[in-house]
Amino acid sequence: MNLLISDAWAQFGSEGGSGLVGILPMVLIFAVFYFLLIRPQQKRSKEHKIMVAAISKGDEIVTNGGTLGKVTDVDDNFVSVEIAAGVTIKVQRTAIAQMMPKGTVKSQQSSALVKAK
Protein backbone atom coordinates (compact mmCIF):
# COMPACT_ATOMS: atom_id res chain seq x y z
CA MET A 1 0.00 0.00 0.00
CA ASN A 2 2.94 2.32 0.58
CA LEU A 3 3.73 2.15 -3.12
CA LEU A 4 0.54 4.05 -4.06
CA ILE A 5 0.29 6.51 -1.17
CA SER A 6 3.31 8.34 0.11
CA ASP A 7 3.74 9.10 3.78
CA ALA A 8 3.21 12.68 4.93
CA TRP A 9 6.16 13.85 7.00
CA ALA A 10 6.36 17.11 8.87
CA GLN A 11 8.98 19.39 7.45
CA PHE A 12 11.08 21.91 9.25
CA GLY A 13 10.38 25.42 8.01
CA SER A 14 13.44 27.51 7.34
CA GLU A 15 11.29 30.59 6.62
CA GLY A 16 11.02 32.99 9.52
CA GLY A 17 8.11 35.05 8.12
CA SER A 18 5.75 32.25 7.09
CA GLY A 19 3.04 33.60 9.43
CA LEU A 20 3.01 36.94 7.63
CA VAL A 21 2.92 35.27 4.23
CA GLY A 22 -0.12 33.26 5.35
CA ILE A 23 -2.02 36.36 6.49
CA LEU A 24 -1.17 38.48 3.44
CA PRO A 25 -3.85 36.98 1.12
CA MET A 26 -6.54 37.64 3.74
CA VAL A 27 -5.41 41.26 4.08
CA LEU A 28 -5.48 41.69 0.30
CA ILE A 29 -8.99 40.18 0.05
CA PHE A 30 -10.25 42.52 2.77
CA ALA A 31 -8.72 45.52 1.00
CA VAL A 32 -10.42 44.57 -2.28
CA PHE A 33 -13.78 44.13 -0.51
CA TYR A 34 -13.38 47.47 1.23
CA PHE A 35 -12.62 49.46 -1.91
CA LEU A 36 -15.07 47.66 -4.20
CA LEU A 37 -18.04 47.01 -1.88
CA ILE A 38 -17.99 48.71 1.51
CA ARG A 39 -16.70 52.19 0.61
CA PRO A 40 -19.04 52.82 -2.38
CA GLN A 41 -22.05 51.65 -0.34
CA GLN A 42 -21.17 54.06 2.48
CA LYS A 43 -20.83 56.88 -0.05
CA ARG A 44 -24.26 56.14 -1.59
CA SER A 45 -25.83 55.96 1.87
CA LYS A 46 -24.36 59.33 2.84
CA GLU A 47 -25.57 60.95 -0.41
CA HIS A 48 -29.09 59.52 0.12
CA LYS A 49 -29.23 60.91 3.68
CA ILE A 50 -28.25 64.36 2.42
CA MET A 51 -30.83 64.19 -0.38
CA VAL A 52 -33.65 63.10 1.96
CA ALA A 53 -32.78 65.85 4.44
CA ALA A 54 -32.89 68.48 1.67
CA ILE A 55 -36.40 67.63 0.42
CA SER A 56 -38.72 70.60 0.43
CA LYS A 57 -42.21 71.51 -0.74
CA GLY A 58 -42.45 71.62 -4.54
CA ASP A 59 -39.70 69.06 -5.24
CA GLU A 60 -40.49 66.26 -7.66
CA ILE A 61 -39.51 62.80 -6.44
CA VAL A 62 -39.67 59.10 -7.21
CA THR A 63 -40.33 56.62 -4.41
CA ASN A 64 -38.73 53.19 -4.08
CA GLY A 65 -41.97 51.73 -5.45
CA GLY A 66 -41.65 53.82 -8.61
CA THR A 67 -44.35 56.38 -7.81
CA LEU A 68 -43.64 59.77 -9.36
CA GLY A 69 -45.06 62.85 -7.69
CA LYS A 70 -44.67 66.36 -6.34
CA VAL A 71 -44.02 67.07 -2.64
CA THR A 72 -46.88 69.05 -1.09
CA ASP A 73 -46.04 68.81 2.62
CA VAL A 74 -42.92 67.89 4.58
CA ASP A 75 -42.90 66.43 8.11
CA ASP A 76 -40.08 65.03 10.25
CA ASN A 77 -40.69 61.41 9.19
CA PHE A 78 -43.26 61.62 6.38
CA VAL A 79 -43.72 63.50 3.12
CA SER A 80 -47.04 64.14 1.37
CA VAL A 81 -46.76 63.54 -2.36
CA GLU A 82 -49.33 64.55 -4.99
CA ILE A 83 -49.33 61.82 -7.64
CA ALA A 84 -52.31 63.11 -9.66
CA ALA A 85 -54.66 66.08 -9.54
CA GLY A 86 -56.28 65.89 -6.09
CA VAL A 87 -54.62 62.56 -5.16
CA THR A 88 -52.13 62.84 -2.30
CA ILE A 89 -50.28 60.01 -0.55
CA LYS A 90 -47.98 59.99 2.47
CA VAL A 91 -44.66 58.20 2.26
CA GLN A 92 -41.76 57.85 4.65
CA ARG A 93 -38.75 60.02 3.92
CA THR A 94 -36.55 56.94 3.65
CA ALA A 95 -38.81 55.53 0.91
CA ILE A 96 -37.76 58.29 -1.48
CA ALA A 97 -35.40 56.92 -4.10
CA GLN A 98 -34.39 60.07 -5.95
CA MET A 99 -35.27 63.62 -6.80
CA MET A 100 -36.30 64.43 -10.35
CA PRO A 101 -35.69 67.62 -12.34
CA LYS A 102 -38.42 70.26 -12.18
CA GLY A 103 -41.13 69.71 -14.78
CA THR A 104 -40.83 65.92 -14.88
CA VAL A 105 -44.30 65.38 -13.41
CA LYS A 106 -45.98 67.67 -15.95
CA SER A 107 -44.20 66.03 -18.90
CA GLN A 108 -45.14 62.54 -17.67
CA GLN A 109 -48.78 63.51 -17.19
CA SER A 110 -49.02 65.08 -20.66
CA SER A 111 -47.43 62.04 -22.33
CA ALA A 112 -49.90 59.78 -20.48
CA LEU A 113 -52.80 61.88 -21.78
CA VAL A 114 -51.50 61.60 -25.35
CA LYS A 115 -51.24 57.79 -25.04
CA ALA A 116 -54.78 57.59 -23.56
CA LYS A 117 -56.30 59.39 -26.58
CSV table of N, CA and C in Angstrom, one decimal:
chain,number,residue,atom,x,y,z
A,1,MET,N,0.8,-1.2,0.0
A,1,MET,CA,0.0,0.0,0.0
A,1,MET,C,0.9,1.2,0.0
A,2,ASN,N,2.0,1.2,0.5
A,2,ASN,CA,2.9,2.3,0.6
A,2,ASN,C,3.4,2.7,-0.8
A,3,LEU,N,3.3,1.8,-1.8
A,3,LEU,CA,3.7,2.2,-3.1
A,3,LEU,C,2.8,3.2,-3.8
A,4,LEU,N,1.5,3.2,-3.4
A,4,LEU,CA,0.5,4.1,-4.1
A,4,LEU,C,0.4,5.4,-3.3
A,5,ILE,N,0.5,5.3,-2.0
A,5,ILE,CA,0.3,6.5,-1.2
A,5,ILE,C,1.6,6.8,-0.4
A,6,SER,N,2.1,8.0,-0.6
A,6,SER,CA,3.3,8.3,0.1
A,6,SER,C,3.0,8.8,1.5
A,7,ASP,N,3.9,8.6,2.4
A,7,ASP,CA,3.7,9.1,3.8
A,7,ASP,C,3.9,10.6,3.9
A,8,ALA,N,3.1,11.2,4.7
A,8,ALA,CA,3.2,12.7,4.9
A,8,ALA,C,4.1,12.9,6.1
A,9,TRP,N,5.2,13.6,5.9
A,9,TRP,CA,6.2,13.8,7.0
A,9,TRP,C,6.2,15.3,7.3
A,10,ALA,N,6.3,15.7,8.5
A,10,ALA,CA,6.4,17.1,8.9
A,10,ALA,C,7.7,17.6,8.4
A,11,GLN,N,7.7,18.8,7.9
A,11,GLN,CA,9.0,19.4,7.5
A,11,GLN,C,9.3,20.6,8.3
A,12,PHE,N,10.6,20.8,8.5
A,12,PHE,CA,11.1,21.9,9.2
A,12,PHE,C,11.0,23.1,8.3
A,13,GLY,N,10.4,24.2,8.8
A,13,GLY,CA,10.4,25.4,8.0
A,13,GLY,C,11.6,26.3,8.3
A,14,SER,N,12.3,26.6,7.2
A,14,SER,CA,13.4,27.5,7.3
A,14,SER,C,13.0,29.0,7.2
A,15,GLU,N,11.7,29.2,6.8
A,15,GLU,CA,11.3,30.6,6.6
A,15,GLU,C,10.9,31.2,8.0
A,16,GLY,N,11.4,32.4,8.3
A,16,GLY,CA,11.0,33.0,9.5
A,16,GLY,C,9.7,33.7,9.4
A,17,GLY,N,9.3,34.2,8.3
A,17,GLY,CA,8.1,35.1,8.1
A,17,GLY,C,6.9,34.3,7.5
A,18,SER,N,6.8,33.0,7.7
A,18,SER,CA,5.7,32.3,7.1
A,18,SER,C,4.4,32.6,7.6
A,19,GLY,N,4.3,33.1,8.9
A,19,GLY,CA,3.0,33.6,9.4
A,19,GLY,C,2.5,34.8,8.7
A,20,LEU,N,3.4,35.7,8.4
A,20,LEU,CA,3.0,36.9,7.6
A,20,LEU,C,2.6,36.6,6.2
A,21,VAL,N,3.3,35.7,5.6
A,21,VAL,CA,2.9,35.3,4.2
A,21,VAL,C,1.6,34.6,4.2
A,22,GLY,N,1.2,33.9,5.3
A,22,GLY,CA,-0.1,33.3,5.4
A,22,GLY,C,-1.3,34.2,5.6
A,23,ILE,N,-1.0,35.4,6.2
A,23,ILE,CA,-2.0,36.4,6.5
A,23,ILE,C,-2.2,37.3,5.3
A,24,LEU,N,-1.2,37.5,4.5
A,24,LEU,CA,-1.2,38.5,3.4
A,24,LEU,C,-2.3,38.3,2.5
A,25,PRO,N,-2.7,37.1,2.0
A,25,PRO,CA,-3.8,37.0,1.1
A,25,PRO,C,-5.2,37.4,1.8
A,26,MET,N,-5.3,37.2,3.0
A,26,MET,CA,-6.5,37.6,3.7
A,26,MET,C,-6.6,39.2,3.8
A,27,VAL,N,-5.5,39.8,4.0
A,27,VAL,CA,-5.4,41.3,4.1
A,27,VAL,C,-5.7,41.8,2.7
A,28,LEU,N,-5.2,41.2,1.7
A,28,LEU,CA,-5.5,41.7,0.3
A,28,LEU,C,-7.0,41.5,-0.1
A,29,ILE,N,-7.6,40.4,0.3
A,29,ILE,CA,-9.0,40.2,0.0
A,29,ILE,C,-9.8,41.2,0.8
A,30,PHE,N,-9.5,41.5,2.0
A,30,PHE,CA,-10.3,42.5,2.8
A,30,PHE,C,-10.1,43.9,2.1
A,31,ALA,N,-8.9,44.2,1.6
A,31,ALA,CA,-8.7,45.5,1.0
A,31,ALA,C,-9.5,45.6,-0.3
A,32,VAL,N,-9.6,44.6,-1.1
A,32,VAL,CA,-10.4,44.6,-2.3
A,32,VAL,C,-11.9,44.7,-1.9
A,33,PHE,N,-12.4,44.0,-0.9
A,33,PHE,CA,-13.8,44.1,-0.5
A,33,PHE,C,-14.1,45.5,0.0
A,34,TYR,N,-13.2,46.1,0.7
A,34,TYR,CA,-13.4,47.5,1.2
A,34,TYR,C,-13.5,48.5,0.1
A,35,PHE,N,-12.6,48.5,-0.9
A,35,PHE,CA,-12.6,49.5,-1.9
A,35,PHE,C,-13.7,49.2,-3.0
A,36,LEU,N,-14.1,48.0,-3.2
A,36,LEU,CA,-15.1,47.7,-4.2
A,36,LEU,C,-16.5,47.6,-3.7
A,37,LEU,N,-16.7,47.2,-2.4
A,37,LEU,CA,-18.0,47.0,-1.9
A,37,LEU,C,-18.4,48.0,-0.7
A,38,ILE,N,-17.6,48.0,0.3
A,38,ILE,CA,-18.0,48.7,1.5
A,38,ILE,C,-17.9,50.2,1.3
A,39,ARG,N,-16.9,50.7,0.8
A,39,ARG,CA,-16.7,52.2,0.6
A,39,ARG,C,-17.7,52.8,-0.3
A,40,PRO,N,-18.0,52.2,-1.5
A,40,PRO,CA,-19.0,52.8,-2.4
A,40,PRO,C,-20.4,52.8,-1.8
A,41,GLN,N,-20.7,51.7,-1.0
A,41,GLN,CA,-22.1,51.7,-0.3
A,41,GLN,C,-22.2,52.7,0.7
A,42,GLN,N,-21.1,53.0,1.5
A,42,GLN,CA,-21.2,54.1,2.5
A,42,GLN,C,-21.3,55.4,1.8
A,43,LYS,N,-20.7,55.6,0.7
A,43,LYS,CA,-20.8,56.9,0.0
A,43,LYS,C,-22.3,57.1,-0.5
A,44,ARG,N,-22.9,56.0,-1.1
A,44,ARG,CA,-24.3,56.1,-1.6
A,44,ARG,C,-25.2,56.4,-0.4
A,45,SER,N,-25.0,55.8,0.7
A,45,SER,CA,-25.8,56.0,1.9
A,45,SER,C,-25.7,57.4,2.4
A,46,LYS,N,-24.5,58.0,2.4
A,46,LYS,CA,-24.4,59.3,2.8
A,46,LYS,C,-25.1,60.3,1.9
A,47,GLU,N,-24.9,60.1,0.6
A,47,GLU,CA,-25.6,60.9,-0.4
A,47,GLU,C,-27.1,60.9,-0.3
A,48,HIS,N,-27.6,59.7,0.0
A,48,HIS,CA,-29.1,59.5,0.1
A,48,HIS,C,-29.6,60.3,1.4
A,49,LYS,N,-28.8,60.2,2.5
A,49,LYS,CA,-29.2,60.9,3.7
A,49,LYS,C,-29.3,62.4,3.4
A,50,ILE,N,-28.3,62.9,2.7
A,50,ILE,CA,-28.3,64.4,2.4
A,50,ILE,C,-29.4,64.7,1.5
A,51,MET,N,-29.7,63.9,0.5
A,51,MET,CA,-30.8,64.2,-0.4
A,51,MET,C,-32.2,64.2,0.4
A,52,VAL,N,-32.4,63.2,1.2
A,52,VAL,CA,-33.6,63.1,2.0
A,52,VAL,C,-33.8,64.3,2.9
A,53,ALA,N,-32.7,64.7,3.5
A,53,ALA,CA,-32.8,65.9,4.4
A,53,ALA,C,-33.1,67.2,3.7
A,54,ALA,N,-32.7,67.2,2.4
A,54,ALA,CA,-32.9,68.5,1.7
A,54,ALA,C,-34.2,68.6,0.9
A,55,ILE,N,-35.1,67.6,1.1
A,55,ILE,CA,-36.4,67.6,0.4
A,55,ILE,C,-37.2,68.8,1.0
A,56,SER,N,-37.9,69.5,0.0
A,56,SER,CA,-38.7,70.6,0.4
A,56,SER,C,-40.0,70.6,-0.4
A,57,LYS,N,-40.9,71.4,0.0
A,57,LYS,CA,-42.2,71.5,-0.7
A,57,LYS,C,-42.0,72.0,-2.2
A,58,GLY,N,-42.6,71.3,-3.1
A,58,GLY,CA,-42.4,71.6,-4.5
A,58,GLY,C,-41.5,70.7,-5.3
A,59,ASP,N,-40.6,70.0,-4.6
A,59,ASP,CA,-39.7,69.1,-5.2
A,59,ASP,C,-40.5,67.9,-5.9
A,60,GLU,N,-39.9,67.4,-7.0
A,60,GLU,CA,-40.5,66.3,-7.7
A,60,GLU,C,-39.6,65.1,-7.4
A,61,ILE,N,-40.3,64.0,-6.9
A,61,ILE,CA,-39.5,62.8,-6.4
A,61,ILE,C,-40.0,61.5,-7.0
A,62,VAL,N,-39.3,60.5,-6.9
A,62,VAL,CA,-39.7,59.1,-7.2
A,62,VAL,C,-39.5,58.3,-6.0
A,63,THR,N,-40.5,57.5,-5.6
A,63,THR,CA,-40.3,56.6,-4.4
A,63,THR,C,-39.7,55.3,-4.8
A,64,ASN,N,-39.3,54.5,-3.8
A,64,ASN,CA,-38.7,53.2,-4.1
A,64,ASN,C,-39.7,52.3,-4.9
A,65,GLY,N,-41.0,52.5,-4.7
A,65,GLY,CA,-42.0,51.7,-5.4
A,65,GLY,C,-42.2,52.2,-6.9
A,66,GLY,N,-41.5,53.3,-7.3
A,66,GLY,CA,-41.6,53.8,-8.6
A,66,GLY,C,-42.7,54.9,-8.8
A,67,THR,N,-43.3,55.4,-7.7
A,67,THR,CA,-44.3,56.4,-7.8
A,67,THR,C,-43.7,57.7,-8.0
A,68,LEU,N,-44.1,58.5,-9.0
A,68,LEU,CA,-43.6,59.8,-9.4
A,68,LEU,C,-44.6,60.8,-8.9
A,69,GLY,N,-44.2,61.8,-8.2
A,69,GLY,CA,-45.1,62.9,-7.7
A,69,GLY,C,-44.3,64.1,-7.2
A,70,LYS,N,-45.2,65.1,-6.8
A,70,LYS,CA,-44.7,66.4,-6.3
A,70,LYS,C,-44.9,66.5,-4.8
A,71,VAL,N,-43.9,66.9,-4.1
A,71,VAL,CA,-44.0,67.1,-2.6
A,71,VAL,C,-44.9,68.3,-2.3
A,72,THR,N,-46.0,68.0,-1.5
A,72,THR,CA,-46.9,69.1,-1.1
A,72,THR,C,-46.7,69.4,0.4
A,73,ASP,N,-46.2,68.5,1.2
A,73,ASP,CA,-46.0,68.8,2.6
A,73,ASP,C,-44.9,68.0,3.2
A,74,VAL,N,-44.1,68.6,4.0
A,74,VAL,CA,-42.9,67.9,4.6
A,74,VAL,C,-43.1,67.8,6.1
A,75,ASP,N,-42.9,66.7,6.7
A,75,ASP,CA,-42.9,66.4,8.1
A,75,ASP,C,-41.5,65.9,8.5
A,76,ASP,N,-41.4,65.6,9.8
A,76,ASP,CA,-40.1,65.0,10.3
A,76,ASP,C,-39.8,63.6,9.7
A,77,ASN,N,-40.8,62.8,9.6
A,77,ASN,CA,-40.7,61.4,9.2
A,77,ASN,C,-41.4,61.1,7.9
A,78,PHE,N,-42.4,61.9,7.5
A,78,PHE,CA,-43.3,61.6,6.4
A,78,PHE,C,-43.3,62.8,5.4
A,79,VAL,N,-43.6,62.5,4.2
A,79,VAL,CA,-43.7,63.5,3.1
A,79,VAL,C,-45.0,63.2,2.4
A,80,SER,N,-45.8,64.3,2.2
A,80,SER,CA,-47.0,64.1,1.4
A,80,SER,C,-46.7,64.4,-0.1
A,81,VAL,N,-47.1,63.5,-1.0
A,81,VAL,CA,-46.8,63.5,-2.4
A,81,VAL,C,-48.0,63.5,-3.2
A,82,GLU,N,-48.2,64.5,-4.1
A,82,GLU,CA,-49.3,64.5,-5.0
A,82,GLU,C,-48.9,63.8,-6.2
A,83,ILE,N,-49.7,62.7,-6.5
A,83,ILE,CA,-49.3,61.8,-7.6
A,83,ILE,C,-50.2,62.1,-8.8
A,84,ALA,N,-51.4,62.7,-8.6
A,84,ALA,CA,-52.3,63.1,-9.7
A,84,ALA,C,-53.1,64.3,-9.1
A,85,ALA,N,-53.9,64.9,-10.0
A,85,ALA,CA,-54.7,66.1,-9.5
A,85,ALA,C,-55.6,65.7,-8.4
A,86,GLY,N,-55.4,66.2,-7.2
A,86,GLY,CA,-56.3,65.9,-6.1
A,86,GLY,C,-56.0,64.6,-5.4
A,87,VAL,N,-55.0,63.8,-5.8
A,87,VAL,CA,-54.6,62.6,-5.2
A,87,VAL,C,-53.3,62.7,-4.4
A,88,THR,N,-53.3,62.7,-3.1
A,88,THR,CA,-52.1,62.8,-2.3
A,88,THR,C,-51.9,61.6,-1.5
A,89,ILE,N,-50.6,61.1,-1.4
A,89,ILE,CA,-50.3,60.0,-0.5
A,89,ILE,C,-49.2,60.5,0.4
A,90,LYS,N,-49.1,59.7,1.5
A,90,LYS,CA,-48.0,60.0,2.5
A,90,LYS,C,-47.0,58.8,2.4
A,91,VAL,N,-45.7,59.2,2.3
A,91,VAL,CA,-44.7,58.2,2.3
A,91,VAL,C,-43.6,58.6,3.3
A,92,GLN,N,-42.9,57.6,3.7
A,92,GLN,CA,-41.8,57.9,4.6
A,92,GLN,C,-40.6,58.5,3.9
A,93,ARG,N,-39.9,59.3,4.6
A,93,ARG,CA,-38.8,60.0,3.9
A,93,ARG,C,-37.7,59.0,3.4
A,94,THR,N,-37.5,57.9,4.1
A,94,THR,CA,-36.5,56.9,3.6
A,94,THR,C,-37.0,56.2,2.4
A,95,ALA,N,-38.3,56.2,2.1
A,95,ALA,CA,-38.8,55.5,0.9
A,95,ALA,C,-38.6,56.3,-0.4
A,96,ILE,N,-38.0,57.5,-0.3
A,96,ILE,CA,-37.8,58.3,-1.5
A,96,ILE,C,-36.5,57.8,-2.1
A,97,ALA,N,-36.6,57.5,-3.4
A,97,ALA,CA,-35.4,56.9,-4.1
A,97,ALA,C,-34.5,58.0,-4.7
A,98,GLN,N,-35.2,59.0,-5.3
A,98,GLN,CA,-34.4,60.1,-6.0
A,98,GLN,C,-35.3,61.3,-6.2
A,99,MET,N,-34.6,62.4,-6.4
A,99,MET,CA,-35.3,63.6,-6.8
A,99,MET,C,-35.2,63.8,-8.3
A,100,MET,N,-36.2,64.3,-8.9
A,100,MET,CA,-36.3,64.4,-10.4
A,100,MET,C,-36.2,65.9,-10.7
A,101,PRO,N,-35.8,66.2,-11.9
A,101,PRO,CA,-35.7,67.6,-12.3
A,101,PRO,C,-37.1,68.2,-12.4
A,102,LYS,N,-37.1,69.6,-12.2
A,102,LYS,CA,-38.4,70.3,-12.2
A,102,LYS,C,-39.1,70.1,-13.6
A,103,GLY,N,-40.4,69.9,-13.5
A,103,GLY,CA,-41.1,69.7,-14.8
A,103,GLY,C,-41.3,68.3,-15.2
A,104,THR,N,-40.7,67.3,-14.5
A,104,THR,CA,-40.8,65.9,-14.9
A,104,THR,C,-42.3,65.4,-14.7
A,105,VAL,N,-42.9,65.8,-13.7
A,105,VAL,CA,-44.3,65.4,-13.4
A,105,VAL,C,-45.2,65.9,-14.5
A,106,LYS,N,-45.1,67.1,-14.9
A,106,LYS,CA,-46.0,67.7,-15.9
A,106,LYS,C,-45.7,66.9,-17.3
A,107,SER,N,-44.5,66.7,-17.6
A,107,SER,CA,-44.2,66.0,-18.9
A,107,SER,C,-44.7,64.6,-18.9
A,108,GLN,N,-44.6,63.9,-17.8
A,108,GLN,CA,-45.1,62.5,-17.7
A,108,GLN,C,-46.7,62.5,-17.8
A,109,GLN,N,-47.3,63.5,-17.1
A,109,GLN,CA,-48.8,63.5,-17.2
A,109,GLN,C,-49.3,63.8,-18.6
A,110,SER,N,-48.6,64.7,-19.3
A,110,SER,CA,-49.0,65.1,-20.7
A,110,SER,C,-48.8,63.9,-21.6
A,111,SER,N,-47.7,63.2,-21.5
A,111,SER,CA,-47.4,62.0,-22.3
A,111,SER,C,-48.4,60.9,-22.1
A,112,ALA,N,-48.9,60.8,-20.8
A,112,ALA,CA,-49.9,59.8,-20.5
A,112,ALA,C,-51.2,60.2,-21.1
A,113,LEU,N,-51.6,61.4,-21.2
A,113,LEU,CA,-52.8,61.9,-21.8
A,113,LEU,C,-52.8,61.6,-23.3
A,114,VAL,N,-51.6,61.8,-23.9
A,114,VAL,CA,-51.5,61.6,-25.4
A,114,VAL,C,-51.7,60.1,-25.7
A,115,LYS,N,-51.1,59.2,-24.8
A,115,LYS,CA,-51.2,57.8,-25.0
A,115,LYS,C,-52.7,57.3,-24.8
A,116,ALA,N,-53.4,58.0,-23.9
A,116,ALA,CA,-54.8,57.6,-23.6
A,116,ALA,C,-55.7,57.9,-24.7
A,117,LYS,N,-55.4,59.0,-25.5
A,117,LYS,CA,-56.3,59.4,-26.6
A,117,LYS,C,-56.0,58.5,-27.7
